[in-house]
PDB file of C-alpha atoms and ligand atoms in Angstrom:
ATOM      1  CA  UNK A   1     -15.807  -3.099 -44.710  1.00 29.00           C
ATOM      2  CA  UNK A   2     -16.337   0.313 -43.449  1.00 33.00           C
ATOM      3  CA  UNK A   3     -14.714   2.014 -46.429  1.00 31.00           C
ATOM      4  CA  UNK A   4     -16.727  -0.108 -48.654  1.00 35.00           C
ATOM      5  CA  UNK A   5     -20.014   1.110 -46.815  1.00 33.00           C
ATOM      6  CA  UNK A   6     -18.599   4.650 -47.190  1.00 26.00           C
ATOM      7  CA  UNK A   7     -17.873   4.271 -50.906  1.00 28.00           C
ATOM      8  CA  UNK A   8     -21.521   2.875 -51.239  1.00 34.00           C
ATOM      9  CA  UNK A   9     -23.014   5.533 -49.434  1.00 31.00           C
ATOM     10  CA  UNK A  10     -21.259   8.209 -51.684  1.00 30.00           C
ATOM     11  CA  UNK A  11     -22.641   6.106 -54.539  1.00 33.00           C
ATOM     12  CA  UNK A  12     -22.247   6.456 -58.425  1.00 33.00           C
ATOM     13  CA  UNK A  13     -25.086   5.606 -61.044  1.00 39.00           C
ATOM     14  CA  UNK A  14     -23.326   3.377 -63.473  1.00 40.00           C
ATOM     15  CA  UNK A  15     -24.608   2.457 -66.826  1.00 44.00           C
ATOM     16  CA  UNK A  16     -23.155  -0.399 -68.858  1.00 42.00           C
ATOM     17  CA  UNK A  17     -24.490  -1.730 -72.268  1.00 39.00           C
ATOM     18  CA  UNK A  18     -25.933  -0.358 -75.393  1.00 38.00           C
ATOM     19  CA  UNK A  19     -23.817   2.572 -75.527  1.00 33.00           C
ATOM     20  CA  UNK A  20     -20.848   1.717 -73.301  1.00 37.00           C
ATOM     21  CA  UNK A  21     -20.122   2.807 -69.707  1.00 38.00           C
ATOM     22  CA  UNK A  22     -21.131   6.263 -68.238  1.00 37.00           C
ATOM     23  CA  UNK A  23     -21.106   7.470 -64.720  1.00 42.00           C
ATOM     24  CA  UNK A  24     -23.043  10.197 -62.913  1.00 45.00           C
ATOM     25  CA  UNK A  25     -23.193  11.133 -59.256  1.00 45.00           C
ATOM     26  CA  UNK A  26     -26.127  10.030 -57.097  1.00 54.00           C
ATOM     27  CA  UNK A  27     -26.172   9.277 -53.292  1.00 65.00           C
ATOM     28  CA  UNK A  28     -27.323   5.670 -52.703  1.00 81.00           C
ATOM     29  CA  UNK A  29     -27.804   3.524 -49.618  1.00 90.00           C
ATOM     30  CA  UNK A  30     -27.209  -0.322 -48.780  1.00 95.00           C
ATOM     31  CA  UNK A  31     -29.477  -3.263 -50.212  1.00 97.00           C
ATOM     32  CA  UNK A  32     -32.696  -3.911 -48.782  1.00 98.00           C
ATOM     33  CA  UNK A  33     -31.869  -7.590 -49.195  1.00 98.00           C
ATOM     34  CA  UNK A  34     -28.724  -9.502 -50.020  1.00 98.00           C
ATOM     35  CA  UNK A  35     -27.750 -11.188 -53.004  1.00 98.00           C
ATOM     36  CA  UNK A  36     -29.072 -14.763 -53.495  1.00 98.00           C
ATOM     37  CA  UNK A  37     -29.368 -15.921 -57.088  1.00 98.00           C
ATOM     38  CA  UNK A  38     -32.289 -17.331 -58.833  1.00 98.00           C
ATOM     39  CA  UNK A  39     -31.771 -21.044 -59.710  1.00 98.00           C
ATOM     40  CA  UNK A  40     -31.587 -21.403 -63.569  1.00 98.00           C
ATOM     41  CA  UNK A  41     -34.618 -23.852 -63.573  1.00 97.00           C
ATOM     42  CA  UNK A  42     -36.558 -21.204 -61.627  1.00 98.00           C
ATOM     43  CA  UNK A  43     -35.451 -18.372 -63.946  1.00 98.00           C
ATOM     44  CA  UNK A  44     -36.559 -20.509 -67.172  1.00 98.00           C
ATOM     45  CA  UNK A  45     -39.870 -20.648 -65.264  1.00 98.00           C
ATOM     46  CA  UNK A  46     -40.160 -17.187 -64.598  1.00 98.00           C
ATOM     47  CA  UNK A  47     -39.525 -16.316 -68.253  1.00 98.00           C
ATOM     48  CA  UNK A  48     -41.763 -18.846 -69.368  1.00 98.00           C
ATOM     49  CA  UNK A  49     -44.915 -17.945 -67.174  1.00 98.00           C
ATOM     50  CA  UNK A  50     -44.289 -14.233 -68.413  1.00 98.00           C
ATOM     51  CA  UNK A  51     -44.437 -15.557 -72.043  1.00 98.00           C
ATOM     52  CA  UNK A  52     -41.101 -13.275 -72.982  1.00 99.00           C
ATOM     53  CA  UNK A  53     -40.503 -12.937 -76.618  1.00 98.00           C
ATOM     54  CA  UNK A  54     -37.828 -10.970 -78.719  1.00 98.00           C
ATOM     55  CA  UNK A  55     -40.455  -7.713 -78.391  1.00 98.00           C
ATOM     56  CA  UNK A  56     -40.094  -7.679 -74.683  1.00 99.00           C
ATOM     57  CA  UNK A  57     -37.828  -5.322 -72.355  1.00 99.00           C
ATOM     58  CA  UNK A  58     -37.429  -7.219 -69.252  1.00 99.00           C
ATOM     59  CA  UNK A  59     -36.340  -5.365 -65.903  1.00 99.00           C
ATOM     60  CA  UNK A  60     -35.022  -7.216 -63.010  1.00 99.00           C
ATOM     61  CA  UNK A  61     -35.481  -5.096 -59.953  1.00 99.00           C
ATOM     62  CA  UNK A  62     -32.423  -5.878 -57.921  1.00 98.00           C
ATOM     63  CA  UNK A  63     -30.510  -8.033 -60.505  1.00 98.00           C
ATOM     64  CA  UNK A  64     -27.842  -9.430 -58.591  1.00 98.00           C
ATOM     65  CA  UNK A  65     -25.265 -11.132 -61.295  1.00 98.00           C
ATOM     66  CA  UNK A  66     -27.457 -10.301 -64.144  1.00 99.00           C
ATOM     67  CA  UNK A  67     -28.932 -13.979 -64.838  1.00 99.00           C
ATOM     68  CA  UNK A  68     -32.395 -13.276 -65.415  1.00 99.00           C
ATOM     69  CA  UNK A  69     -31.848 -10.310 -68.115  1.00 99.00           C
ATOM     70  CA  UNK A  70     -28.976 -12.266 -69.695  1.00 99.00           C
ATOM     71  CA  UNK A  71     -31.048 -15.285 -70.132  1.00 99.00           C
ATOM     72  CA  UNK A  72     -34.014 -13.310 -71.535  1.00 99.00           C
ATOM     73  CA  UNK A  73     -31.672 -11.861 -74.108  1.00 99.00           C
ATOM     74  CA  UNK A  74     -29.911 -15.208 -74.933  1.00 98.00           C
ATOM     75  CA  UNK A  75     -33.024 -17.332 -75.137  1.00 98.00           C
ATOM     76  CA  UNK A  76     -35.726 -15.241 -76.320  1.00 98.00           C
ATOM     77  CA  UNK A  77     -33.935 -12.182 -77.780  1.00 98.00           C
ATOM     78  CA  UNK A  78     -35.456  -9.947 -75.357  1.00 99.00           C
ATOM     79  CA  UNK A  79     -33.853  -6.534 -74.480  1.00 98.00           C
ATOM     80  CA  UNK A  80     -33.172  -6.299 -70.704  1.00 98.00           C
ATOM     81  CA  UNK A  81     -32.610  -3.938 -67.741  1.00 99.00           C
ATOM     82  CA  UNK A  82     -30.907  -4.949 -64.575  1.00 99.00           C
ATOM     83  CA  UNK A  83     -30.789  -2.724 -61.770  1.00 98.00           C
ATOM     84  CA  UNK A  84     -28.876  -3.198 -58.357  1.00 98.00           C
ATOM     85  CA  UNK A  85     -28.051  -0.914 -55.722  1.00 98.00           C
ATOM     86  CA  UNK A  86     -24.827  -2.750 -54.659  1.00 97.00           C
ATOM     87  CA  UNK A  87     -21.665  -1.706 -56.677  1.00 97.00           C
ATOM     88  CA  UNK A  88     -20.106  -5.217 -56.633  1.00 97.00           C
ATOM     89  CA  UNK A  89     -23.086  -6.682 -58.101  1.00 98.00           C
ATOM     90  CA  UNK A  90     -23.273  -4.013 -60.772  1.00 98.00           C
ATOM     91  CA  UNK A  91     -19.781  -4.877 -61.600  1.00 98.00           C
ATOM     92  CA  UNK A  92     -20.302  -8.630 -61.733  1.00 98.00           C
ATOM     93  CA  UNK A  93     -23.377  -8.320 -63.749  1.00 98.00           C
ATOM     94  CA  UNK A  94     -21.992  -5.956 -66.184  1.00 98.00           C
ATOM     95  CA  UNK A  95     -19.135  -8.780 -66.885  1.00 98.00           C
ATOM     96  CA  UNK A  96     -21.316 -11.318 -67.299  1.00 99.00           C
ATOM     97  CA  UNK A  97     -23.454  -9.283 -69.968  1.00 98.00           C
ATOM     98  CA  UNK A  98     -20.097  -8.849 -71.801  1.00 98.00           C
ATOM     99  CA  UNK A  99     -19.107 -12.507 -71.623  1.00 98.00           C
ATOM    100  CA  UNK A 100     -22.450 -13.673 -72.715  1.00 98.00           C
ATOM    101  CA  UNK A 101     -22.073 -11.076 -75.627  1.00 98.00           C
ATOM    102  CA  UNK A 102     -25.613  -9.599 -75.240  1.00 98.00           C
ATOM    103  CA  UNK A 103     -24.363  -5.829 -74.397  1.00 98.00           C
ATOM    104  CA  UNK A 104     -26.238  -4.812 -77.586  1.00 98.00           C
ATOM    105  CA  UNK A 105     -29.447  -5.849 -75.664  1.00 98.00           C
ATOM    106  CA  UNK A 106     -28.703  -5.941 -72.078  1.00 98.00           C
ATOM    107  CA  UNK A 107     -27.829  -2.716 -69.908  1.00 98.00           C
ATOM    108  CA  UNK A 108     -27.058  -2.867 -66.103  1.00 98.00           C
ATOM    109  CA  UNK A 109     -27.653   0.258 -63.997  1.00 98.00           C
ATOM    110  CA  UNK A 110     -26.610   0.986 -60.720  1.00 98.00           C
ATOM    111  CA  UNK A 111     -29.716   2.273 -58.666  1.00 97.00           C
ATOM    112  CA  UNK A 112     -32.439   1.790 -56.159  1.00 98.00           C
ATOM    113  CA  UNK A 113     -35.188  -0.126 -57.473  1.00 98.00           C
ATOM    114  CA  UNK A 114     -37.684   2.251 -55.564  1.00 98.00           C
ATOM    115  CA  UNK A 115     -36.516   5.368 -57.415  1.00 97.00           C
ATOM    116  CA  UNK A 116     -35.769   3.823 -60.852  1.00 98.00           C
ATOM    117  CA  UNK A 117     -37.406   4.678 -63.996  1.00 98.00           C
ATOM    118  CA  UNK A 118     -39.347   1.368 -65.229  1.00 98.00           C
ATOM    119  CA  UNK A 119     -41.706   2.726 -67.382  1.00 98.00           C
ATOM    120  CA  UNK A 120     -40.230   0.994 -70.403  1.00 98.00           C
ATOM    121  CA  UNK A 121     -40.594  -2.329 -69.010  1.00 99.00           C
ATOM    122  CA  UNK A 122     -43.171  -4.858 -70.786  1.00 99.00           C
ATOM    123  CA  UNK A 123     -42.002  -7.671 -68.080  1.00 99.00           C
ATOM    124  CA  UNK A 124     -40.508  -7.209 -64.587  1.00 99.00           C
ATOM    125  CA  UNK A 125     -38.830  -9.849 -62.521  1.00 99.00           C
ATOM    126  CA  UNK A 126     -38.512 -10.078 -58.867  1.00 99.00           C
ATOM    127  CA  UNK A 127     -36.696 -11.978 -56.155  1.00 98.00           C
ATOM    128  CA  UNK A 128     -36.675  -9.769 -53.099  1.00 98.00           C
ATOM    129  CA  UNK A 129     -39.192 -10.390 -50.072  1.00 98.00           C
ATOM    130  CA  UNK A 130     -42.666  -9.875 -49.466  1.00 98.00           C
ATOM    131  CA  UNK A 131     -42.587  -6.628 -47.339  1.00 98.00           C
ATOM    132  CA  UNK A 132     -40.439  -5.092 -50.264  1.00 98.00           C
ATOM    133  CA  UNK A 133     -42.906  -6.392 -53.158  1.00 98.00           C
ATOM    134  CA  UNK A 134     -45.667  -4.553 -50.952  1.00 98.00           C
ATOM    135  CA  UNK A 135     -43.622  -1.721 -50.726  1.00 98.00           C
ATOM    136  CA  UNK A 136     -43.183  -1.594 -54.489  1.00 98.00           C
ATOM    137  CA  UNK A 137     -46.527  -2.456 -55.542  1.00 98.00           C
ATOM    138  CA  UNK A 138     -47.883   1.315 -55.718  1.00 98.00           C
ATOM    139  CA  UNK A 139     -44.955   2.259 -58.069  1.00 98.00           C
ATOM    140  CA  UNK A 140     -45.719  -0.995 -60.121  1.00 98.00           C
ATOM    141  CA  UNK A 141     -49.337   0.081 -60.685  1.00 98.00           C
ATOM    142  CA  UNK A 142     -48.449   3.722 -61.134  1.00 98.00           C
ATOM    143  CA  UNK A 143     -45.409   3.616 -63.478  1.00 98.00           C
ATOM    144  CA  UNK A 144     -46.231   0.410 -65.748  1.00 98.00           C
ATOM    145  CA  UNK A 145     -48.257   0.289 -68.552  1.00 98.00           C
ATOM    146  CA  UNK A 146     -51.344  -1.923 -68.623  1.00 98.00           C
ATOM    147  CA  UNK A 147     -50.674  -5.410 -69.718  1.00 98.00           C
ATOM    148  CA  UNK A 148     -46.996  -5.312 -68.335  1.00 98.00           C
ATOM    149  CA  UNK A 149     -46.505  -8.630 -66.889  1.00 99.00           C
ATOM    150  CA  UNK A 150     -44.692  -9.346 -63.182  1.00 98.00           C
ATOM    151  CA  UNK A 151     -43.000 -12.371 -62.138  1.00 99.00           C
ATOM    152  CA  UNK A 152     -41.882 -13.025 -58.528  1.00 99.00           C
ATOM    153  CA  UNK A 153     -39.743 -15.864 -57.367  1.00 98.00           C
ATOM    154  CA  UNK A 154     -41.028 -17.069 -53.996  1.00 98.00           C
ATOM    155  CA  UNK A 155     -42.608 -13.800 -52.669  1.00 98.00           C
ATOM    156  CA  UNK A 156     -46.228 -12.803 -53.000  1.00 98.00           C
ATOM    157  CA  UNK A 157     -47.943  -9.343 -53.186  1.00 97.00           C
ATOM    158  CA  UNK A 158     -50.302  -9.848 -50.405  1.00 96.00           C
ATOM    159  CA  UNK A 159     -53.805  -9.574 -51.175  1.00 97.00           C
ATOM    160  CA  UNK A 160     -52.934  -8.867 -55.064  1.00 98.00           C
ATOM    161  CA  UNK A 161     -54.135 -12.227 -56.147  1.00 98.00           C
ATOM    162  CA  UNK A 162     -51.512 -13.818 -59.011  1.00 98.00           C
ATOM    163  CA  UNK A 163     -53.131 -14.511 -62.569  1.00 98.00           C
ATOM    164  CA  UNK A 164     -50.631 -17.777 -62.215  1.00 98.00           C
ATOM    165  CA  UNK A 165     -48.395 -19.499 -59.800  1.00 98.00           C
ATOM    166  CA  UNK A 166     -46.093 -22.505 -60.333  1.00 98.00           C
ATOM    167  CA  UNK A 167     -44.002 -24.389 -58.355  1.00 98.00           C
ATOM    168  CA  UNK A 168     -40.407 -25.175 -59.230  1.00 97.00           C
ATOM    169  CA  UNK A 169     -37.568 -26.679 -57.069  1.00 90.00           C
ATOM    170  CA  UNK A 170     -39.582 -26.006 -53.936  1.00 95.00           C
ATOM    171  CA  UNK A 171     -40.485 -22.458 -54.598  1.00 95.00           C
ATOM    172  CA  UNK A 172     -43.225 -20.740 -55.766  1.00 98.00           C
ATOM    173  CA  UNK A 173     -43.072 -18.330 -58.749  1.00 98.00           C
ATOM    174  CA  UNK A 174     -46.103 -15.702 -59.099  1.00 98.00           C
ATOM    175  CA  UNK A 175     -47.351 -13.773 -62.348  1.00 99.00           C
ATOM    176  CA  UNK A 176     -49.278 -10.772 -62.249  1.00 98.00           C
ATOM    177  CA  UNK A 177     -50.492  -8.492 -64.919  1.00 98.00           C
ATOM    178  CA  UNK A 178     -51.075  -4.746 -64.560  1.00 98.00           C
ATOM    179  CA  UNK A 179     -54.857  -3.944 -65.011  1.00 97.00           C
ATOM    180  CA  UNK A 180     -56.351  -1.649 -67.593  1.00 96.00           C
ATOM    181  CA  UNK A 181     -56.487   1.978 -65.887  1.00 89.00           C
ATOM    182  CA  UNK A 182     -59.495   2.825 -64.305  1.00 80.00           C
ATOM    183  CA  UNK A 183     -61.644   5.071 -66.533  1.00 72.00           C
TER     184      UNK A 183
HETATM  185  C1  SAM B 201     -32.092 -11.851 -53.697  1.00 95.22           C
HETATM  186  S1  SAM B 201     -31.259 -10.997 -54.841  1.00 95.22           S
HETATM  187  C2  SAM B 201     -31.865 -11.369 -56.244  1.00 95.22           C
HETATM  188  C3  SAM B 201     -30.930 -11.436 -57.669  1.00 95.22           C
HETATM  189  C4  SAM B 201     -31.342 -11.598 -58.968  1.00 95.22           C
HETATM  190  N1  SAM B 201     -32.802 -10.795 -59.240  1.00 95.22           N
HETATM  191  C5  SAM B 201     -31.914 -13.379 -59.092  1.00 95.22           C
HETATM  192  O1  SAM B 201     -33.133 -13.570 -58.967  1.00 95.22           O
HETATM  193  O2  SAM B 201     -31.071 -13.889 -59.247  1.00 95.22           O
HETATM  194  C6  SAM B 201     -31.847  -9.429 -54.598  1.00 95.22           C
HETATM  195  C7  SAM B 201     -30.890  -8.351 -55.311  1.00 95.22           C
HETATM  196  O3  SAM B 201     -31.416  -7.082 -54.971  1.00 95.22           O
HETATM  197  C8  SAM B 201     -30.669  -6.166 -54.624  1.00 95.22           C
HETATM  198  N2  SAM B 201     -31.193  -4.936 -54.083  1.00 95.22           N
HETATM  199  C9  SAM B 201     -31.431  -4.973 -52.783  1.00 95.22           C
HETATM  200  N3  SAM B 201     -32.414  -3.532 -52.344  1.00 95.22           N
HETATM  201  C10 SAM B 201     -32.051  -2.929 -53.725  1.00 95.22           C
HETATM  202  C11 SAM B 201     -32.470  -1.519 -53.809  1.00 95.22           C
HETATM  203  N4  SAM B 201     -33.347  -0.960 -52.953  1.00 95.22           N
HETATM  204  N5  SAM B 201     -32.478  -1.194 -55.237  1.00 95.22           N
HETATM  205  C12 SAM B 201     -31.635  -2.224 -56.249  1.00 95.22           C
HETATM  206  N6  SAM B 201     -31.322  -3.306 -55.698  1.00 95.22           N
HETATM  207  C13 SAM B 201     -31.492  -3.513 -54.521  1.00 95.22           C
HETATM  208  C14 SAM B 201     -29.228  -6.697 -53.810  1.00 95.22           C
HETATM  209  O4  SAM B 201     -28.237  -6.304 -54.132  1.00 95.22           O
HETATM  210  C15 SAM B 201     -29.477  -8.180 -54.380  1.00 95.22           C
HETATM  211  O5  SAM B 201     -28.547  -8.165 -55.729  1.00 95.22           O
END
């Protein structure tokens, strides 16, 4: 475990997907929240609430095993980018992308979601914690284009009122939309 933490501390940024694998040095820390997968019914609700189509690029910030971006590509033909800080999850998600034969549309990146370039997203999916959502909120509002939809499994954004909520399998799913920029 100590060796794993040391290696995780050294960190690499791994990109797999559209153009194969590439690696680049980048120091990373440990995850802010452990991996707990979103159940498939909840994934379906999140993607439906966001109204995902083949024209979308779905970013899952803290992608775990990649199930949300893989489902978005399989069911809707969307592009997907999954970002996770844990090298084990990146390995697992990359293998799942290849197994699902969606590597032409989905890439998995190792990185810190708070530092990542998310500006190409038209949909962002989250399953983090309320305090992490709140920490992320200024970045979402600054980096995402107006109209970008954000869906969160189980956790709110404090006083940012959701456009819609849905209850599924005992969990609440929240939907927000990035508002137009103030003139
Ligand atoms: C609760 S799991 C959600 C996994 C997936 N999004 C899903 O809904 O099935 C949270 C994931 O976030 C990752 N994570 C935690 N902190 C992170 C950070 N700062 N940057 C990137 N990923 C992070 C964890 O490694 C874990 O895989």
